Coordinates of C-alpha atoms in Angstrom, one line a residue:
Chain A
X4 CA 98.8 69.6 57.5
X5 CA 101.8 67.4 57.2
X6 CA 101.9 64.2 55.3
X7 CA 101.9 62.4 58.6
X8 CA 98.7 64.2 59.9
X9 CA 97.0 63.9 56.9
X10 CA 97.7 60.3 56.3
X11 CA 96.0 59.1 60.2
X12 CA 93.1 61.4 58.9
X13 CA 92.5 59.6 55.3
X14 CA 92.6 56.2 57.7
X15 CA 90.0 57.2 59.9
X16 CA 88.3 58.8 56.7
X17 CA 88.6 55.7 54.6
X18 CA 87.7 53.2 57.5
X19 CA 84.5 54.5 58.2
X20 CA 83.7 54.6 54.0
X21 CA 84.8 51.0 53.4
X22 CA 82.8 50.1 56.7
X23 CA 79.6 52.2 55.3
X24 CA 80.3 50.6 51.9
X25 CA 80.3 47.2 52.9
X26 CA 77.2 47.3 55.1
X27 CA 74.7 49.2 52.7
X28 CA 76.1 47.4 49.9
X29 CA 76.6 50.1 48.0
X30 CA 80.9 50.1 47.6
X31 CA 83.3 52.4 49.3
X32 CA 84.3 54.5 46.6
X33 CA 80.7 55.8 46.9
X34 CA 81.4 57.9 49.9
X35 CA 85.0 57.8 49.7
X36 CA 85.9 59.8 47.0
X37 CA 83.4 62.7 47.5
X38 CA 84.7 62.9 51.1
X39 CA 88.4 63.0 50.0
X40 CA 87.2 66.1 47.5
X41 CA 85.1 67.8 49.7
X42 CA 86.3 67.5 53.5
X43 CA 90.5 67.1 52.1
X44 CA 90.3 69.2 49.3
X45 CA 92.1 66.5 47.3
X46 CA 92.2 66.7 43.8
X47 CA 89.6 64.6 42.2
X48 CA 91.7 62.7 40.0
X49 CA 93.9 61.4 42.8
X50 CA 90.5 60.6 44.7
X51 CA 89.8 58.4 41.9
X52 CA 93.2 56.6 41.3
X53 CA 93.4 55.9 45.1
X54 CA 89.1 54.9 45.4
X55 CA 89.8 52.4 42.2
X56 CA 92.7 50.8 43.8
X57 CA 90.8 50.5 47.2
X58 CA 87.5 48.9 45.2
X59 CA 90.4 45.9 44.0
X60 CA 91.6 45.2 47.5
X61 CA 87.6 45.1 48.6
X62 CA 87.0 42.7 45.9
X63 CA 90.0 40.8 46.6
X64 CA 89.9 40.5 50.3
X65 CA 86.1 39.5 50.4
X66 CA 86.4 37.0 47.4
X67 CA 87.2 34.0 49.6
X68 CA 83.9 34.7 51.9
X69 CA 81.6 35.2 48.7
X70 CA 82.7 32.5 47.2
X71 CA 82.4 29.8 50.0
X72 CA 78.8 31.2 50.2
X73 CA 78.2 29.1 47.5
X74 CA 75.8 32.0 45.7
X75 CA 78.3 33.5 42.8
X76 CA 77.7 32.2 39.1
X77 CA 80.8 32.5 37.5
X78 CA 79.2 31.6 34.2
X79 CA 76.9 35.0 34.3
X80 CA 79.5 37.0 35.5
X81 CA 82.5 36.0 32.9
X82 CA 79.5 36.7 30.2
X83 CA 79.0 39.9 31.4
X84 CA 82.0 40.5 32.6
X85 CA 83.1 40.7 28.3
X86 CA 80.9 44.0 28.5
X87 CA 82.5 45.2 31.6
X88 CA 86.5 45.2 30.9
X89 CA 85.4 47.0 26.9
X90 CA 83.5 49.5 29.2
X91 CA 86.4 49.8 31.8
X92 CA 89.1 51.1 29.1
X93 CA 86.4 53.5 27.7
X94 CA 85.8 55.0 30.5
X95 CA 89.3 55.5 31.8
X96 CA 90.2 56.7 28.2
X97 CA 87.4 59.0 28.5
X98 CA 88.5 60.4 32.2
X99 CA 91.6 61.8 31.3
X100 CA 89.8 64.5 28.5
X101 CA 86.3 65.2 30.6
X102 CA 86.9 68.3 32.4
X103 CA 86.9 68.0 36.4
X104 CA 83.7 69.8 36.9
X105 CA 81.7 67.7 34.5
X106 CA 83.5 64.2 36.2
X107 CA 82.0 66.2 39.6
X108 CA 78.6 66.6 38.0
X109 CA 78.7 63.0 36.7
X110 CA 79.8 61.7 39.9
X111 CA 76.9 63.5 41.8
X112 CA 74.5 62.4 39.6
X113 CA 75.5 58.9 39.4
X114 CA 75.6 59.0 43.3
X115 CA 72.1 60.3 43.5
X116 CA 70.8 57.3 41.2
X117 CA 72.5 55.0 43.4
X118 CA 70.9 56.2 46.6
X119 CA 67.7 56.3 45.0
X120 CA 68.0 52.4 43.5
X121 CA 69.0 51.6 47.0
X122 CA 65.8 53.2 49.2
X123 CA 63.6 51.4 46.5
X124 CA 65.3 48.1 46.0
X125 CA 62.8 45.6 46.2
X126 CA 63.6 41.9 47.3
X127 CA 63.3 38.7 45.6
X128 CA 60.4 38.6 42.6
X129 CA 59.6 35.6 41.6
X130 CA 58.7 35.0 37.6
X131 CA 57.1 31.9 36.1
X132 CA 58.6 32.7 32.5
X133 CA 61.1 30.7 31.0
X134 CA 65.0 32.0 31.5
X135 CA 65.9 34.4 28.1
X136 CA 67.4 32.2 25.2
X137 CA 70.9 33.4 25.5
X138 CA 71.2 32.5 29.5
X139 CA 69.6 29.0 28.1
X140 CA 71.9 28.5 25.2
X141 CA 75.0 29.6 27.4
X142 CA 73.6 27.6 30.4
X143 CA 73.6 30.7 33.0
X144 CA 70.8 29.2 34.6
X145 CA 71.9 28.1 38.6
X146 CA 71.3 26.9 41.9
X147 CA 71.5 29.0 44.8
X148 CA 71.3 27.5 48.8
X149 CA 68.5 28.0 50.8
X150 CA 66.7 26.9 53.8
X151 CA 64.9 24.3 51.9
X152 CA 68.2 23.1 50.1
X153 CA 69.1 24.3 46.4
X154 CA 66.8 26.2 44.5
X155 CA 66.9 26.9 41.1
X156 CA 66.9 30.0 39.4
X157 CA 65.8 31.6 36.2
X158 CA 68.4 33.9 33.9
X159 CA 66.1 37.0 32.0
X160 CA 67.2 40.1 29.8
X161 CA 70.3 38.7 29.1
X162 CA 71.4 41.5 26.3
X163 CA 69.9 44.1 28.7
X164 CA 72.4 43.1 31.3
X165 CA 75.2 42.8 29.1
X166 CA 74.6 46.4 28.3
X167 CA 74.4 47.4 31.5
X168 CA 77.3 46.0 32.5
X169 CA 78.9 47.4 30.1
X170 CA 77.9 51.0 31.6
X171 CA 78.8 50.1 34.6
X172 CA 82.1 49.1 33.8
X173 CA 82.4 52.2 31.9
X174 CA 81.2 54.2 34.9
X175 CA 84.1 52.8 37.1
X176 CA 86.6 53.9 34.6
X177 CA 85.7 57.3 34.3
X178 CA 84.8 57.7 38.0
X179 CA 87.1 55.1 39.9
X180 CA 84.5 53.4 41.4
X181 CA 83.4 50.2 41.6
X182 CA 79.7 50.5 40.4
X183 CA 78.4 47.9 42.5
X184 CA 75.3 49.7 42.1
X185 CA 74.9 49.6 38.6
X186 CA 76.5 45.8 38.5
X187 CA 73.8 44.8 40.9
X188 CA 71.3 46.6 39.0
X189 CA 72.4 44.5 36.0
X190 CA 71.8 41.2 37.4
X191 CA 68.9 42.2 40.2
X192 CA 66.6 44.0 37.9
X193 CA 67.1 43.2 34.6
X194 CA 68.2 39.1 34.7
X195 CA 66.3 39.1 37.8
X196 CA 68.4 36.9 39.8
X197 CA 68.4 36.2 43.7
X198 CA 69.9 38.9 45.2
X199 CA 72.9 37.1 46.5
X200 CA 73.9 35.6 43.4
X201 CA 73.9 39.5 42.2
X202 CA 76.1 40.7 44.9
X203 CA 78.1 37.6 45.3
X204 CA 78.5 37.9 41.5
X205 CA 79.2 41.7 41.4
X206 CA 82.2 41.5 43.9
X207 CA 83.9 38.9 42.1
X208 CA 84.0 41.0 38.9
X209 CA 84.6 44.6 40.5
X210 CA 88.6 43.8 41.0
X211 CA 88.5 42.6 37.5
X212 CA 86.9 45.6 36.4
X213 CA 88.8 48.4 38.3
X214 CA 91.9 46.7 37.4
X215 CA 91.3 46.9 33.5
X216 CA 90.7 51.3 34.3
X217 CA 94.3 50.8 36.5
X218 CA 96.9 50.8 33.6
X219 CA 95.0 54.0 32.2
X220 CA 95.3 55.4 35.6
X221 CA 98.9 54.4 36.8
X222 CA 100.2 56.1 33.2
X223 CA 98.4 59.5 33.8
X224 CA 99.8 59.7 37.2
X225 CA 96.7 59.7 38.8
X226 CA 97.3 56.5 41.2
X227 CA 99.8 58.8 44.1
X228 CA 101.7 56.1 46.1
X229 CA 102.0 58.8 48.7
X230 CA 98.2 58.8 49.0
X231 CA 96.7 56.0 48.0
X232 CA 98.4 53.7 50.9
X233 CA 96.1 55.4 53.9
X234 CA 92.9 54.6 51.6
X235 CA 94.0 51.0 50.7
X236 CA 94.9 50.4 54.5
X237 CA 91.5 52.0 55.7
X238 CA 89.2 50.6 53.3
X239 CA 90.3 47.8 53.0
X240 CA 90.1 47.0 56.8
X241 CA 86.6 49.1 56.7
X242 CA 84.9 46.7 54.5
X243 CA 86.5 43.6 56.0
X244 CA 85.0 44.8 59.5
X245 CA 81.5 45.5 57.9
X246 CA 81.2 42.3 56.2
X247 CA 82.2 40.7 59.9
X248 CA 79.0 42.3 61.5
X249 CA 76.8 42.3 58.5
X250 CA 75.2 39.7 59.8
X251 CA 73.8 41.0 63.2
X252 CA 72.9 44.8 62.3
X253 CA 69.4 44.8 60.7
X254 CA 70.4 46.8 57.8
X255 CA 67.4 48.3 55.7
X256 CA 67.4 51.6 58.1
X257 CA 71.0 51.8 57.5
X258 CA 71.0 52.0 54.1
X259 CA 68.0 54.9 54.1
X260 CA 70.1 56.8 56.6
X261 CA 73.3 56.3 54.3
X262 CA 71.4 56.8 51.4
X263 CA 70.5 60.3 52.9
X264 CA 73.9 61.1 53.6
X265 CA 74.5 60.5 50.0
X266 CA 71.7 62.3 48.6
X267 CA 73.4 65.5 50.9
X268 CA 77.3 64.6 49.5
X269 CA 76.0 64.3 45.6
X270 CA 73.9 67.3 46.0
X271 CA 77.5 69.5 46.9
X272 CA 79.2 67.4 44.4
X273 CA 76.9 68.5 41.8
X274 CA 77.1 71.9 43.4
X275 CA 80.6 72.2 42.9
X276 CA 80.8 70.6 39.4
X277 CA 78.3 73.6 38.1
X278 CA 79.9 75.9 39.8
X279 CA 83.8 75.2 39.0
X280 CA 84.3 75.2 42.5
X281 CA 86.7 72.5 42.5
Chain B
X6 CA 84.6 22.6 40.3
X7 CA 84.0 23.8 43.7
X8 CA 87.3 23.1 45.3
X9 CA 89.0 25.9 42.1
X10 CA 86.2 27.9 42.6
X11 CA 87.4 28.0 46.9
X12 CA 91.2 28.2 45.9
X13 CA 90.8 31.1 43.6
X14 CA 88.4 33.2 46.9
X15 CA 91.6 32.0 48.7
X16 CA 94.6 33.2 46.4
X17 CA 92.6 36.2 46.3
X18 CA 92.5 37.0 50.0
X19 CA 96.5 36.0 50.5
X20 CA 97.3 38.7 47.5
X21 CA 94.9 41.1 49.1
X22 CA 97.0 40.5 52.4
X23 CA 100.6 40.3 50.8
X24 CA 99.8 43.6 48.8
X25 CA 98.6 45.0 52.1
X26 CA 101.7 44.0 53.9
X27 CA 104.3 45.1 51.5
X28 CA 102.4 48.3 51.4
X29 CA 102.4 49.3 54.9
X30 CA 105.8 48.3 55.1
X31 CA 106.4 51.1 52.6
X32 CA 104.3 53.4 54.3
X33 CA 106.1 53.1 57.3
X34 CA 109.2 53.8 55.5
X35 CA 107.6 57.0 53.6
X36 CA 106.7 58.3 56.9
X37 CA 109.9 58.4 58.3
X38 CA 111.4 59.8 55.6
X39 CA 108.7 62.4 54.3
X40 CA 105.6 62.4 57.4
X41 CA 106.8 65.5 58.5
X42 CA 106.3 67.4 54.8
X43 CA 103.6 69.4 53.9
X44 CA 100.7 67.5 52.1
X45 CA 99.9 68.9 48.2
X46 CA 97.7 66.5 47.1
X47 CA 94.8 69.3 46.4
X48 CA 96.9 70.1 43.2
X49 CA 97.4 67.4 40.6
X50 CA 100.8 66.8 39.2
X51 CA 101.4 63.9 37.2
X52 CA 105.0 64.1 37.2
X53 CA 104.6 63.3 40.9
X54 CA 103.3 59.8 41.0
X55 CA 105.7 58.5 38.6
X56 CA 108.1 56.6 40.8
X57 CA 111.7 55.9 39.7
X58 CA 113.0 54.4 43.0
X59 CA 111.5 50.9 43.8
X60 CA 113.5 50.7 47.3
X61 CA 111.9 53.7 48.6
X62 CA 108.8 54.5 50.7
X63 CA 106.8 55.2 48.1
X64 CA 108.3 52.8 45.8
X65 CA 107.8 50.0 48.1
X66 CA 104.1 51.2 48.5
X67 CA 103.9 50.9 44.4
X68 CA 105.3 47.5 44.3
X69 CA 102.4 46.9 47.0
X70 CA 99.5 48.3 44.6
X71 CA 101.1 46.2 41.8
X72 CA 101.1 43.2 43.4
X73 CA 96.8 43.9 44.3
X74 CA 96.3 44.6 40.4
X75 CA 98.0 41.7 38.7
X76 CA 96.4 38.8 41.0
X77 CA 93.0 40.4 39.0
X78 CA 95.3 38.8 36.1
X79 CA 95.2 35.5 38.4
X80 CA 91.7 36.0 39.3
X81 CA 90.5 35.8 35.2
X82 CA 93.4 32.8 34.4
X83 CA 92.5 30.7 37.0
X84 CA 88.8 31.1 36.1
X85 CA 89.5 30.8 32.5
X86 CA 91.1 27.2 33.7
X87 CA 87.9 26.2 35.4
X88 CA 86.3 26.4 31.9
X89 CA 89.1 24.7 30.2
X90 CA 88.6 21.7 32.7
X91 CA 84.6 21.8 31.9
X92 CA 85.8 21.4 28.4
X93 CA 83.2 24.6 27.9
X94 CA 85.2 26.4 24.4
X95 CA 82.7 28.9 24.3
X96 CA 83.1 30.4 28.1
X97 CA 87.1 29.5 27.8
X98 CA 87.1 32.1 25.2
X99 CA 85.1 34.4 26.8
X100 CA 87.4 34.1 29.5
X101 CA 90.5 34.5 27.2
X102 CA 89.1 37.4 25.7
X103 CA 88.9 39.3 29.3
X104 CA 92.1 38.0 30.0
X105 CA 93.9 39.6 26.9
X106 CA 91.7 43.1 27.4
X107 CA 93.2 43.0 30.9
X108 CA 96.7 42.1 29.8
X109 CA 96.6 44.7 27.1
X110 CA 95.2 47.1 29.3
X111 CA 98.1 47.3 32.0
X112 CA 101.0 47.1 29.5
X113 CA 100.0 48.5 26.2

């Protein structure tokens, strides 16, 4: 294929991941970069620079809606976010020496996880005990708008969290995604928070996070201008679209059926990485 | 608080765009020049992606990713301000210390 050719295809390609992404909620890179690697044969390590820089211009373009929602809590996300950026740099760091058919096994198996969290999520839970002492002594606890005006929220786990996002930030390093999952996860299950204050909170830290893992990246080459521009474009426009008709699709079947698909990408993925087939 | 809190969604968006922009501009450029050459990205070659020529295609395309990665930098300062004007020392550092892991991390 010619650079031309191959660049329309990786728009197409990366439209329809940032679109997917957006509407399940669980981040482009997610299907992105196993669909680069599997369908494009493209090297895993470019996959990666060019899904971390397309995660930053998700975070970035959405930022404005999120935040006029009125549901992020900038005070739990710059305490976790200290976790996340110390996670970041280890995991890029740690990308560069892993070989690519254990980054491919990793990836699958991180993928699987995800699709699994995302079939079970659970909504809302509502506790009676008090917020954890840290989220009271650091005054995490918030507000978030509903249809019987502000409610407020408790903060628990706090440590739990921070660890978590610590993992998570370290998981989007060594992978190049955004691991909204995990970030969610975090602030869902373990400080159980409303789940639009997680994801409202979770994009606003991604592009902080994926841009810590993007000096590591630009320096080992791994961010191809060449490449990464189609992605960019395509995701970027993807998610944008998605967020757009979030609001009318019902989207709890979509995310089973996406979470299928995948279950069926992270099972080749692992495939691969056993086999050395990439 | 709230009216920093809507600026910094809309910087955000307006580098998202400008970094968007300048990047398809350079796109266009590199497809001129190089859309009709075979694709290699299935091998990896760092020595590739370095890019010595900001006017070019793929320079231009650079400058566009650049521009996407340091407004993160704006993202955490401005943030970092928000505290400063709660007087809040503790989340100011907090904020600080992302902001110098950040700094440190894209030119160390």
């Amino acid at each position: 294929m010619t650079i031309l050719e191959f660049s329309i295809a990786l728009l197409f390609i990366s439209y329809t991941a940032g679109l997917l992404g957006a509407l399940t909620g669980l981040g482009g890179g997610m299907v992105l970069i196993p669909a680069l690697v599997l369908l494009f044969h493209i090297n895993i390590h470019y996959a990666m620079g060019a899904s971390l820089i397309s995660v930053i211009a998700t975070s970035s373009g959405s930022a404005a809606a999120f935040l006029r929602g009125g549901y992020t809590n900038l005070r739990i996300g710059i305490f976790l976010e200290t976790g996340a950026v110390i996670g970041a740099i280890c995991g890029a760091f740690l990308t560069a020496i892993v070989p690519i058919s254990a980054l491919a096994l990793i990836f699958g198996i991180v993928m699987l996880f995800s699709a699994f969290l995302t079939i079970r999520r659970q909504e809302e839970q509502e506790t009676d005990r008090p917020s954890h002492p840290w989220a009271v002594a650091l005054r995490m606890e918030g507000t978030h708008p509903t249809k019987n005006g502000p409610q407020p929220y408790r903060v628990h786990h706090a440590p739990l969290a921070l660890g978590l996002m610590t993992t998570a930030g370290a998981l989007s390093g060594l992978l190049g995604i955004g691991s909204g999952t995990v970030k969610v996860l975090a602030m869902d299950q373990a400080m159980r928070l409303p789940y639009k204050v997680s994801t409202s909170t979770s994009n606003f830290l991604i592009g902080i996070t994926a841009a810590t893992s993007t000096g590591i990246y630009f320096k080992h080459g791994y961010i191809e201008p060449g490449l990464t521009f189609p992605v960019l474009l395509g995701v970027l426009a993807g998610s944008l679209t998605g967020a757009r008709i979030l609001a009318i699709i019902k989207n709890r079947t979509l995310r089973i059926i996406f979470s299928v698909v995948i279950a069926g990408l992270a099972a080749q993925m692992i495939y691969k990485g056993l086999t050395g087939g990439l | 608080m709230k009216e920093l809190e809507l600026m910094i969604g809309k910087l955000m968006l307006t580098g998202a765009v400008i970094a968007a922009t300048v990047t398809l501009i350079g796109a266009i450029l590199f497809l001129i020049h190089h859309g009709g050459e075979p694709s290699l990205y299935h091998i990896f070659n760092p020595a590739r992606s370095h890019v010595d020529n900001y006017f070019s295609g793929r320079g231009i395309i650079a400058i566009g990713l650049y521009i996407l990665v340091f407004t993160q930098l704006l993202r955490v300062a401005l943030t970092g301000w928000l505290f400063v004007k709660q007087r809040d020392k503790l989340f100011t550092l907090f904020t600080l210390f992302i902001l110098i892991v950040l700094t440190f991390s894209l030119f160390a």
